[in-house]
XYZ file of C-alpha atoms in Angstrom:
182
model
C -68.801 20.299 -52.746
C -65.818 18.130 -51.883
C -66.762 14.502 -50.623
C -64.402 12.894 -48.228
C -64.377 9.231 -48.820
C -62.070 6.285 -47.442
C -58.928 5.640 -49.320
C -58.527 2.101 -50.726
C -56.935 0.281 -47.843
C -59.795 1.888 -45.691
C -62.368 0.961 -48.035
C -61.414 -2.737 -47.965
C -60.786 -2.873 -44.247
C -64.351 -1.319 -43.554
C -65.931 -4.100 -45.699
C -63.676 -6.835 -43.861
C -65.264 -5.343 -40.520
C -68.773 -5.535 -42.071
C -68.134 -9.133 -43.219
C -67.280 -9.660 -39.377
C -70.831 -8.804 -38.523
C -71.806 -12.091 -40.173
C -69.474 -14.277 -37.623
C -71.001 -16.845 -35.333
C -67.769 -16.736 -32.963
C -68.628 -15.356 -29.536
C -64.945 -14.731 -28.752
C -63.381 -12.984 -31.912
C -65.677 -11.927 -34.640
C -63.509 -11.678 -37.549
C -63.805 -10.704 -41.145
C -61.680 -11.010 -44.276
C -61.654 -9.659 -47.894
C -59.240 -10.954 -50.587
C -58.592 -8.401 -53.052
C -56.693 -8.127 -56.417
C -56.144 -5.047 -58.464
C -58.554 -3.093 -56.537
C -61.339 -5.922 -57.040
C -62.825 -7.886 -54.357
C -62.295 -11.666 -55.034
C -63.857 -13.137 -52.034
C -64.838 -12.497 -48.311
C -65.110 -14.634 -45.215
C -65.964 -14.390 -41.729
C -65.157 -16.905 -38.943
C -67.962 -19.436 -38.168
C -69.057 -22.960 -37.685
C -68.748 -25.524 -40.803
C -71.878 -25.756 -42.943
C -74.435 -27.712 -41.151
C -72.927 -27.391 -37.846
C -74.388 -25.667 -34.808
C -73.283 -22.169 -34.347
C -71.913 -20.771 -31.002
C -73.868 -17.776 -31.237
C -77.008 -19.560 -31.877
C -76.420 -21.822 -28.705
C -75.342 -18.716 -26.861
C -72.032 -20.056 -25.546
C -68.788 -21.112 -26.955
C -68.573 -24.861 -27.712
C -64.763 -25.069 -26.704
C -65.183 -23.118 -23.446
C -68.341 -24.957 -22.484
C -66.119 -28.235 -22.864
C -63.387 -26.583 -20.558
C -60.755 -26.919 -23.422
C -57.484 -24.875 -22.422
C -56.468 -22.381 -25.054
C -53.338 -24.458 -25.973
C -55.789 -26.941 -27.713
C -58.196 -24.401 -29.255
C -57.657 -25.235 -32.730
C -58.588 -28.905 -32.200
C -61.908 -28.123 -30.575
C -63.094 -24.945 -31.873
C -66.106 -25.219 -34.362
C -65.240 -22.150 -36.335
C -63.277 -22.168 -39.424
C -61.339 -18.869 -39.483
C -62.222 -15.835 -41.763
C -59.115 -16.114 -43.893
C -59.548 -19.734 -44.520
C -63.094 -19.323 -45.279
C -62.297 -16.546 -47.894
C -59.788 -19.085 -49.374
C -62.145 -21.859 -49.417
C -64.649 -19.660 -51.220
C -61.889 -18.940 -53.939
C -61.299 -22.664 -54.330
C -65.033 -23.519 -54.496
C -65.401 -21.067 -57.393
C -62.124 -21.461 -59.161
C -60.726 -17.901 -58.261
C -56.850 -17.691 -58.276
C -55.515 -15.656 -55.426
C -51.923 -15.704 -56.148
C -50.484 -12.303 -55.845
C -53.719 -10.928 -53.885
C -53.785 -8.956 -50.719
C -56.046 -9.785 -47.781
C -57.645 -7.349 -45.454
C -58.577 -8.962 -42.295
C -59.901 -7.675 -38.702
C -57.560 -9.790 -36.897
C -53.919 -10.607 -37.941
C -53.866 -14.408 -39.153
C -53.097 -17.040 -36.720
C -50.194 -19.374 -37.585
C -52.463 -21.979 -39.421
C -54.185 -19.201 -41.356
C -50.945 -17.688 -42.286
C -49.703 -20.925 -43.694
C -52.676 -21.134 -45.887
C -52.168 -17.533 -47.069
C -48.583 -18.265 -47.725
C -49.374 -21.403 -49.721
C -52.025 -19.568 -51.848
C -49.243 -17.024 -52.626
C -50.878 -14.107 -50.896
C -48.463 -11.160 -51.056
C -49.697 -8.804 -48.422
C -51.976 -8.797 -45.298
C -53.708 -5.665 -43.660
C -54.924 -6.264 -40.401
C -56.754 -4.138 -37.721
C -55.716 -5.860 -34.568
C -52.676 -8.233 -33.698
C -53.275 -11.589 -32.828
C -52.174 -11.956 -29.283
C -51.877 -15.443 -27.923
C -50.902 -16.795 -24.558
C -47.572 -17.778 -25.511
C -44.626 -15.495 -26.045
C -42.686 -18.332 -27.496
C -45.369 -18.818 -30.311
C -45.711 -15.126 -30.939
C -41.777 -14.884 -31.377
C -41.863 -18.069 -33.652
C -44.947 -16.609 -35.551
C -43.082 -13.325 -36.202
C -39.825 -15.028 -37.301
C -41.980 -17.120 -39.950
C -43.563 -14.101 -41.270
C -40.172 -12.377 -41.838
C -38.636 -15.610 -43.367
C -41.475 -15.935 -45.865
C -41.709 -12.432 -46.889
C -45.569 -11.660 -46.838
C -45.816 -8.045 -45.884
C -47.970 -7.799 -42.704
C -49.099 -4.310 -42.150
C -51.250 -2.923 -39.147
C -54.243 -0.644 -40.456
C -56.215 1.652 -38.709
C -59.389 2.820 -40.304
C -59.423 6.836 -39.809
C -62.230 8.492 -37.875
C -63.207 10.232 -41.051
C -63.667 6.954 -43.030
C -65.597 5.623 -40.048
C -67.919 8.632 -40.042
C -68.635 8.366 -43.649
C -69.263 4.469 -43.522
C -71.506 5.151 -40.489
C -73.608 7.830 -42.349
C -74.036 5.513 -45.374
C -75.172 2.600 -43.229
C -77.350 4.680 -40.989
C -79.113 6.421 -43.615
C -80.654 5.748 -47.218
C -77.591 5.877 -49.640
C -79.636 6.545 -52.729
C -82.119 9.106 -51.595
C -81.793 12.138 -53.939
C -79.544 14.961 -52.068
C -79.539 17.478 -54.701
C -82.343 19.072 -56.416
C -83.237 17.624 -59.796
C -82.131 19.529 -62.954
C -84.734 20.998 -65.328
């Protein structure tokens, strides 16, 4: 019996998707995984700083409740982005991420991209493109990525990998499937 399983890129992206389930952001739940040599170094998801109230617990977005326009969202959002949280986790535990790869469910914003570049991340796989409200900003951001040289690769997890993951999430994974040998 041949077992179909996710390839390495799908495997890490599925883990990033699972990380996003911990997000406390009501707008864009995002997860990230930092990987080097096919080993997970750290994970992160977007959410409020330690000790701060979570928008998901309050049932409304802090920034939107205060009527802060999108243009000023970084100055008023409670959440730290998934990539920044993954990098902070690496710093907290003394883990070098130089040369590592990031898998994230949302392409990094410009601020997170700068953090990743400064940390010497070599490649970013993302599921969804970060669309902003500013075409000029998007054009600038795209040029910065080209200039710096970090590979930014869109990755769609295959239906087969999603199905396999769903099977393992929905049903017990360690229940005997084959008859014991005698």
